[in-house]
GROMACS .gro file of C-alpha atoms in nm:
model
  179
    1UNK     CA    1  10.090   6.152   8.647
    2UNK     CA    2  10.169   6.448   8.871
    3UNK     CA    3  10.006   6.420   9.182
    4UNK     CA    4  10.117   6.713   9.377
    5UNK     CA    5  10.316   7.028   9.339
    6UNK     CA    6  10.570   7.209   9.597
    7UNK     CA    7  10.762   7.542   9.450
    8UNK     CA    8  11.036   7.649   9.634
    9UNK     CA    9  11.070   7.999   9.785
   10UNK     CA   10  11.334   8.114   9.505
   11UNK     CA   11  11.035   8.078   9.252
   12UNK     CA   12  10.877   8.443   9.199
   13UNK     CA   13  10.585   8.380   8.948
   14UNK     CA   14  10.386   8.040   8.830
   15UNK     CA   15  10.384   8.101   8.415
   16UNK     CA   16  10.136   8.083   8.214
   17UNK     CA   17   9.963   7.766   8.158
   18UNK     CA   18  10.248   7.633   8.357
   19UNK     CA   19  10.009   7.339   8.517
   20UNK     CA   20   9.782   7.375   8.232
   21UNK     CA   21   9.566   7.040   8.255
   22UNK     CA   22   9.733   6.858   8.500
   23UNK     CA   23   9.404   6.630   8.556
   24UNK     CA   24   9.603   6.420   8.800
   25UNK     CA   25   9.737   6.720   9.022
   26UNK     CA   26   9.554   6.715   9.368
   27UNK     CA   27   9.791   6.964   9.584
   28UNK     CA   28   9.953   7.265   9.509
   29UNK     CA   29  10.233   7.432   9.755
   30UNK     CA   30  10.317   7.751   9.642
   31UNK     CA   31  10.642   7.873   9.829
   32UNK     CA   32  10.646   8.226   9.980
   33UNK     CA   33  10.876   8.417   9.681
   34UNK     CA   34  10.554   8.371   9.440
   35UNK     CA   35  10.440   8.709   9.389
   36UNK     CA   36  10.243   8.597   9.034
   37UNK     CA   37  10.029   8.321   8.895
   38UNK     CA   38   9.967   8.336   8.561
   39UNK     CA   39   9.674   8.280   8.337
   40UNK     CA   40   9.588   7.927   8.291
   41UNK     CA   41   9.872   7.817   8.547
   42UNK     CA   42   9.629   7.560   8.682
   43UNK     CA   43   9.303   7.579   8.422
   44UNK     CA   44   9.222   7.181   8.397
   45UNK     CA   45   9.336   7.096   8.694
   46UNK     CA   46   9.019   6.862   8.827
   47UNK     CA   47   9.187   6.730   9.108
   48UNK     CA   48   9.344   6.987   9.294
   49UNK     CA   49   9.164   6.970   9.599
   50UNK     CA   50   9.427   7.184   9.807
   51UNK     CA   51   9.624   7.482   9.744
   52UNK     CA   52   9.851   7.730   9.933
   53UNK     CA   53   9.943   8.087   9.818
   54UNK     CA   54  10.219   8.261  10.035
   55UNK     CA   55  10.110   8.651  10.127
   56UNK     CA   56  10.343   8.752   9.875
   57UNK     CA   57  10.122   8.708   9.558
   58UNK     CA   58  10.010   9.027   9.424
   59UNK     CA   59   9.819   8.933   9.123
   60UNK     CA   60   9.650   8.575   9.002
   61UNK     CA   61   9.563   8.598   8.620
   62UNK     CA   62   9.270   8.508   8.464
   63UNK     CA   63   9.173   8.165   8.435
   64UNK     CA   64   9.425   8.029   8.651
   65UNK     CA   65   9.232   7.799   8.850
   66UNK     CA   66   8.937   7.773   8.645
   67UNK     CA   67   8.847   7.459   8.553
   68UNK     CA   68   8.945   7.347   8.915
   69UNK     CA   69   8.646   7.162   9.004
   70UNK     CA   70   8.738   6.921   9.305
   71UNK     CA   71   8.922   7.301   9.483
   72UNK     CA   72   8.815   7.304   9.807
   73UNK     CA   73   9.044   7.477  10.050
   74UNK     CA   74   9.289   7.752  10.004
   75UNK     CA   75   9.573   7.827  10.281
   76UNK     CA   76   9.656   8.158  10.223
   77UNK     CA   77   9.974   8.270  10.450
   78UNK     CA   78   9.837   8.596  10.486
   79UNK     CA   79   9.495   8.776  10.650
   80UNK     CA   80   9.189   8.830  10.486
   81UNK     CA   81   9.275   9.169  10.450
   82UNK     CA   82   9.569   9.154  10.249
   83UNK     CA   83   9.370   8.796   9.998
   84UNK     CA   84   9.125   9.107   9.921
   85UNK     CA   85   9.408   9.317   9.806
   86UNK     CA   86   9.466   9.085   9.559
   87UNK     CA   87   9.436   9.115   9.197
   88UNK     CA   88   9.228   8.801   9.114
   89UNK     CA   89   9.159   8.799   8.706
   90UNK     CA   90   8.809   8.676   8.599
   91UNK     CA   91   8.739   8.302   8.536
   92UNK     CA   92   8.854   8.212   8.898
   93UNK     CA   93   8.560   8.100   9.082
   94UNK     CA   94   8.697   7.770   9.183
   95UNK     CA   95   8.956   7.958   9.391
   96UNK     CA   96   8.723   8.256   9.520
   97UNK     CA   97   8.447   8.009   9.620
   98UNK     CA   98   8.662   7.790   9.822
   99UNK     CA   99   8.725   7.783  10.197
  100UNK     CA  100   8.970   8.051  10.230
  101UNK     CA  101   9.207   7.912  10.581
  102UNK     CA  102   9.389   8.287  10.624
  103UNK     CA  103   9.711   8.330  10.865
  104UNK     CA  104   9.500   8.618  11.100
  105UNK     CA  105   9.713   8.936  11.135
  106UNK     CA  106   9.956   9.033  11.429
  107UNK     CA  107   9.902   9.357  11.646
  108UNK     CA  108  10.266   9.500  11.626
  109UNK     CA  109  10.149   9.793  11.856
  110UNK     CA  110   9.922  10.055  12.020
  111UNK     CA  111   9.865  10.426  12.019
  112UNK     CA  112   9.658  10.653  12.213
  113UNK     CA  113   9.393  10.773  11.879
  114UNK     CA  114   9.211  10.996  12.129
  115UNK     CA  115   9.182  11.094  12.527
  116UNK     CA  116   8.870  11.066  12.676
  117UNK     CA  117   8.631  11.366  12.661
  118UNK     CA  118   8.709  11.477  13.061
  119UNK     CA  119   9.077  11.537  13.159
  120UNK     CA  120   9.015  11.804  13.422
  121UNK     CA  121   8.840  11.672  13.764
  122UNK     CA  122   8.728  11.828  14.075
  123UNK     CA  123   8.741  11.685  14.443
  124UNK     CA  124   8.598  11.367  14.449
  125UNK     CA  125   8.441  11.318  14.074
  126UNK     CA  126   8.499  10.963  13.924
  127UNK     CA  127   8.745  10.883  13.631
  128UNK     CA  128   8.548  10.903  13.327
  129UNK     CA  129   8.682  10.749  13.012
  130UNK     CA  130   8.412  10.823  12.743
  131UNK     CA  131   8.565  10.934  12.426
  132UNK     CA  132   8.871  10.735  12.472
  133UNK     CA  133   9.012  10.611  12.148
  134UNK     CA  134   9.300  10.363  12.102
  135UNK     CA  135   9.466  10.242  11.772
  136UNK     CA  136   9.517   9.866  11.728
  137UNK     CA  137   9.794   9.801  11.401
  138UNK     CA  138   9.869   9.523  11.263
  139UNK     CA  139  10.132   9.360  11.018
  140UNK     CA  140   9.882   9.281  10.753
  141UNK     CA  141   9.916   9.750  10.697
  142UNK     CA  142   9.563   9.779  10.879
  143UNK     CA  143   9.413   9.917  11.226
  144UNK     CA  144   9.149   9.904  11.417
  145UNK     CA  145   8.986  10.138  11.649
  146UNK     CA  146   8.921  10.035  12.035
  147UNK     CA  147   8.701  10.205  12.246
  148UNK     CA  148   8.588   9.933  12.487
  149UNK     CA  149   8.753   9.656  12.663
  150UNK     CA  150   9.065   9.778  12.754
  151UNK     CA  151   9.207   9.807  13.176
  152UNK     CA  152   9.326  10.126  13.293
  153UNK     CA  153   9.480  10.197  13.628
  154UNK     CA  154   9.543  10.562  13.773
  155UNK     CA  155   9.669  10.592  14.118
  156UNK     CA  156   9.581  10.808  14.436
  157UNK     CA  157   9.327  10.985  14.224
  158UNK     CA  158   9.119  11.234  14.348
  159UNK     CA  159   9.345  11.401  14.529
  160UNK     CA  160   9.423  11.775  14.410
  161UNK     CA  161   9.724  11.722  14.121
  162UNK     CA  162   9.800  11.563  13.842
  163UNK     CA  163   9.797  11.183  13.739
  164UNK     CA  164   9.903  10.982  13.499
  165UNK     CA  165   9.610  10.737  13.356
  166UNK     CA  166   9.779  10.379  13.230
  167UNK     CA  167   9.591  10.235  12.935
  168UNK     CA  168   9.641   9.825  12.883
  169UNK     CA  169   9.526   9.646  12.568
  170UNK     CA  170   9.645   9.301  12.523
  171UNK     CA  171  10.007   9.320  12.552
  172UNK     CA  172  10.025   9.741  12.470
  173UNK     CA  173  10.010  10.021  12.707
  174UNK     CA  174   9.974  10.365  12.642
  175UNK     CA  175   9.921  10.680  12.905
  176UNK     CA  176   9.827  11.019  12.948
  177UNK     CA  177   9.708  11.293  13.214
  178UNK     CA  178   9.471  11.419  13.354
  179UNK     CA  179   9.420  11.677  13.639
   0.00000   0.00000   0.00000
């Protein structure tokens, strides 16, 4: 019987009951057009052991992998971020309670969230970042806020004047002023 599975990339949705007991099938390749797997596309499939769902799938019906005893590892080619966005139907457990291997997200840049709480100095007063916020985004639509472990140079300060602070997370740079 049908061992294993690979849809192309020009496939956009896995029917319903398309694999339907397939008790022979032990991999499943899902190429990255699939936005939708429908209900009882894999129910009965014992043997799948391995599956991968491009980031493009929106919505897995119910049932779909149910009956999916042997499932053990899903490669998902997006984060964990964007597998929780997904609208998984009831009767999956076989999928959820696998060993989800995500694709972690990309930063795809930087901006300054907030400056520190102390832009104005006098004399000889130290550079004091507390308060400073960054934003961290990524190509899986989500951010983060940093407020520790960044670098930051600022030269010939405390002279009288104004300087420009350089900000340096991983590969982004922001900057601002302070007097």
């Amino acid at each position: 019987g049908l061992t294993a599975v690979t849809l192309p990339d020009s496939v956009k949705t896995v029917g319903q009951q398309a694999f339907n007991g397939c008790a022979s099938l032990s991999a499943v390749t899902l190429g990255t057009g699939v936005t939708t797997i429908g209900k009882n596309a894999f129910n009965g499939c014992a043997d799948v052991r391995e599956v991968t769902i491009p980031k493009a799938v929106k919505t897995i019906g119910a049932n779909a992998f149910d009956g999916c005893a042997s499932l053990a590892t899903v490669n998902y080619g997006g984060s964990v971020a964007q597998w929780n966005r997904i609208a998984i139907g009831e009767g999956n457990a076989p999928l959820t309670n696998a060993t989800l291997v995500d694709t972690p997200a990309k930063c795809i840049g930087m901006n300054l969230q907030k400056t520190p709480d102390k832009l104005n100095y006098f004399n000889t007063e130290a550079l004091d970042l507390t308060g400073l916020e960054l934003a961290m985004f990524y190509d899986d639509d989500t951010s983060v806020t940093v407020t520790e472990g960044y670098e930051y140079t600022c030269d010939a300060f405390g002279a009288p004047g104004t300087y420009t602070v350089t900000v340096t997370y991983g590969d982004y740079t922001d900057q601002f002023q302070v007097k």
